[in-house]
PDB file of C-alpha atoms in Angstrom:
ATOM      1  CA  GLY A   1     149.053 111.074  96.433  1.00 48.00           C
ATOM      2  CA  THR A   2     146.384 112.227  98.829  1.00 52.00           C
ATOM      3  CA  ALA A   3     145.276 115.187  96.743  1.00 57.00           C
ATOM      4  CA  GLY A   4     141.550 115.685  97.038  1.00 64.00           C
ATOM      5  CA  ARG A   5     141.341 113.168  99.839  1.00 69.00           C
ATOM      6  CA  GLN A   6     139.053 114.040 102.700  1.00 72.00           C
ATOM      7  CA  VAL A   7     138.496 112.202 105.911  1.00 78.00           C
ATOM      8  CA  VAL A   8     134.890 112.219 107.016  1.00 82.00           C
ATOM      9  CA  MET A   9     133.930 111.229 110.514  1.00 88.00           C
ATOM     10  CA  LEU A  10     131.380 108.442 110.403  1.00 91.00           C
ATOM     11  CA  ASP A  11     128.955 110.307 112.604  1.00 92.00           C
ATOM     12  CA  ARG A  12     128.876 113.111 110.021  1.00 94.00           C
ATOM     13  CA  VAL A  13     127.686 110.742 107.292  1.00 96.00           C
ATOM     14  CA  ALA A  14     123.925 110.637 106.780  1.00 96.00           C
ATOM     15  CA  PHE A  15     123.871 108.141 103.936  1.00 97.00           C
ATOM     16  CA  ILE A  16     125.868 106.718 101.068  1.00 97.00           C
ATOM     17  CA  GLU A  17     124.323 106.311  97.658  1.00 96.00           C
ATOM     18  CA  THR A  18     125.603 104.480  94.623  1.00 96.00           C
ATOM     19  CA  SER A  19     125.245 105.683  91.071  1.00 91.00           C
ATOM     20  CA  GLU A  20     126.890 104.120  88.024  1.00 87.00           C
ATOM     21  CA  LYS A  21     129.269 102.066  90.166  1.00 86.00           C
ATOM     22  CA  ARG A  22     130.425 105.119  92.072  1.00 92.00           C
ATOM     23  CA  ALA A  23     129.554 105.764  95.703  1.00 96.00           C
ATOM     24  CA  PHE A  24     128.603 109.212  96.944  1.00 96.00           C
ATOM     25  CA  ILE A  25     128.786 110.070 100.625  1.00 96.00           C
ATOM     26  CA  HIS A  26     126.132 112.527 101.807  1.00 95.00           C
ATOM     27  CA  THR A  27     127.064 114.289 105.021  1.00 94.00           C
ATOM     28  CA  VAL A  28     124.669 115.692 107.601  1.00 92.00           C
ATOM     29  CA  ASP A  29     125.531 119.232 106.547  1.00 89.00           C
ATOM     30  CA  GLY A  30     124.648 118.595 102.910  1.00 89.00           C
ATOM     31  CA  ALA A  31     128.061 117.976 101.370  1.00 92.00           C
ATOM     32  CA  VAL A  32     128.345 115.205  98.789  1.00 94.00           C
ATOM     33  CA  LEU A  33     131.699 113.499  98.419  1.00 94.00           C
ATOM     34  CA  GLU A  34     132.660 110.783  95.992  1.00 95.00           C
ATOM     35  CA  SER A  35     134.137 107.681  97.603  1.00 94.00           C
ATOM     36  CA  PRO A  36     136.942 105.689  95.997  1.00 90.00           C
ATOM     37  CA  LEU A  37     135.257 102.549  97.359  1.00 93.00           C
ATOM     38  CA  ARG A  38     132.247 100.747  95.952  1.00 93.00           C
ATOM     39  CA  LEU A  39     129.083 100.536  98.011  1.00 94.00           C
ATOM     40  CA  PHE A  40     129.582  96.865  98.870  1.00 93.00           C
ATOM     41  CA  GLU A  41     133.138  97.620 100.026  1.00 94.00           C
ATOM     42  CA  LEU A  42     131.847 100.426 102.217  1.00 95.00           C
ATOM     43  CA  GLU A  43     129.148  98.128 103.557  1.00 94.00           C
ATOM     44  CA  ASP A  44     131.798  95.569 104.517  1.00 95.00           C
ATOM     45  CA  ALA A  45     133.960  98.284 106.082  1.00 94.00           C
ATOM     46  CA  LEU A  46     130.984  99.593 108.071  1.00 94.00           C
ATOM     47  CA  ASP A  47     129.861  96.200 109.313  1.00 92.00           C
ATOM     48  CA  GLY A  48     129.108  96.371 113.020  1.00 91.00           C
ATOM     49  CA  THR A  49     128.367 100.105 112.937  1.00 93.00           C
ATOM     50  CA  GLU A  50     125.035 101.931 112.809  1.00 93.00           C
ATOM     51  CA  PHE A  51     125.026 101.775 109.007  1.00 95.00           C
ATOM     52  CA  VAL A  52     122.260  99.679 107.456  1.00 94.00           C
ATOM     53  CA  ARG A  53     121.448  98.885 103.866  1.00 95.00           C
ATOM     54  CA  ALA A  54     118.152 100.470 102.806  1.00 96.00           C
ATOM     55  CA  SER A  55     118.173  99.378  99.170  1.00 96.00           C
ATOM     56  CA  ARG A  56     120.563  98.221  96.490  1.00 94.00           C
ATOM     57  CA  GLN A  57     121.566 101.863  96.058  1.00 95.00           C
ATOM     58  CA  VAL A  58     121.593 103.204  99.612  1.00 96.00           C
ATOM     59  CA  LEU A  59     123.476 102.550 102.836  1.00 96.00           C
ATOM     60  CA  LEU A  60     122.326 104.826 105.647  1.00 96.00           C
ATOM     61  CA  ASN A  61     123.471 105.840 109.086  1.00 96.00           C
ATOM     62  CA  PHE A  62     120.752 104.773 111.486  1.00 94.00           C
ATOM     63  CA  ASP A  63     121.866 107.440 113.958  1.00 94.00           C
ATOM     64  CA  HIS A  64     120.537 110.052 111.536  1.00 96.00           C
ATOM     65  CA  VAL A  65     117.091 108.564 110.969  1.00 95.00           C
ATOM     66  CA  ALA A  66     114.571 110.989 112.447  1.00 95.00           C
ATOM     67  CA  ALA A  67     111.372 109.110 111.575  1.00 95.00           C
ATOM     68  CA  ILE A  68     110.227 105.957 109.831  1.00 95.00           C
ATOM     69  CA  ARG A  69     106.977 105.686 107.890  1.00 94.00           C
ATOM     70  CA  PRO A  70     105.564 102.502 106.417  1.00 94.00           C
ATOM     71  CA  GLU A  71     104.869 102.668 102.692  1.00 93.00           C
ATOM     72  CA  LEU A  72     102.909 100.419 100.371  1.00 89.00           C
ATOM     73  CA  ASN A  73     104.288  96.988  99.450  1.00 91.00           C
ATOM     74  CA  GLY A  74     106.269  96.570 102.663  1.00 92.00           C
ATOM     75  CA  ARG A  75     108.628  99.423 101.960  1.00 95.00           C
ATOM     76  CA  LEU A  76     109.636 102.104 104.454  1.00 96.00           C
ATOM     77  CA  VAL A  77     110.303 105.806 104.107  1.00 97.00           C
ATOM     78  CA  LEU A  78     113.142 106.951 106.322  1.00 96.00           C
ATOM     79  CA  GLU A  79     113.146 110.633 107.124  1.00 96.00           C
ATOM     80  CA  MET A  80     116.730 111.656 107.758  1.00 94.00           C
ATOM     81  CA  ASP A  81     117.620 114.440 110.179  1.00 91.00           C
ATOM     82  CA  ASN A  82     119.139 116.420 107.298  1.00 86.00           C
ATOM     83  CA  GLY A  83     115.697 116.656 105.685  1.00 90.00           C
ATOM     84  CA  GLU A  84     116.218 113.956 103.062  1.00 91.00           C
ATOM     85  CA  SER A  85     113.719 111.135 102.660  1.00 95.00           C
ATOM     86  CA  LEU A  86     115.080 107.750 101.673  1.00 96.00           C
ATOM     87  CA  LEU A  87     113.084 104.749 100.537  1.00 96.00           C
ATOM     88  CA  ALA A  88     113.928 101.364 101.998  1.00 96.00           C
ATOM     89  CA  SER A  89     113.000  98.606  99.598  1.00 96.00           C
ATOM     90  CA  ARG A  90     111.013  95.646 100.857  1.00 94.00           C
ATOM     91  CA  GLY A  91     113.998  93.320 100.802  1.00 92.00           C
ATOM     92  CA  TYR A  92     115.872  95.514 103.258  1.00 95.00           C
ATOM     93  CA  ALA A  93     112.930  96.876 105.255  1.00 93.00           C
ATOM     94  CA  ASN A  94     112.829  93.821 107.499  1.00 88.00           C
ATOM     95  CA  ASP A  95     116.437  94.369 108.552  1.00 87.00           C
ATOM     96  CA  ILE A  96     115.535  97.906 109.530  1.00 89.00           C
ATOM     97  CA  LYS A  97     112.401  96.780 111.377  1.00 87.00           C
ATOM     98  CA  THR A  98     114.483  94.214 113.230  1.00 85.00           C
ATOM     99  CA  LYS A  99     116.948  96.956 114.130  1.00 82.00           C
ATOM    100  CA  ILE A 100     114.223  99.102 115.691  1.00 82.00           C
ATOM    101  CA  GLY A 101     112.718  96.074 117.415  1.00 82.00           C
ATOM    102  CA  ALA A 102     109.505  96.188 115.409  1.00 67.00           C
ATOM    103  CA  VAL A 103     109.893  92.558 114.338  1.00 60.00           C
ATOM    104  CA  ARG A 104     110.281  89.734 116.784  1.00 55.00           C
TER     105      ARG A 104
END
């Protein structure tokens, strides 16, 4: 059945985080919802949208990034417009830099 099912508009999602094989959707208004899909399945489903992978644990909605700060070791801190700060690991930071046009 659809008990407990909630439809979340993509533009309301700030980021999605994985923990112990479960994915948690964090909305812009602070709600946290568990997804029945795994992070990699969500990443596939969100291909071609504003969602980018920030680390092995985090997929974020680029529309909700308020500021980007470089960190040590090539990492980035992404300040989200809901007040959260997310760390982009070095392996994924280049994708984000490419997205903002910081890398040619």
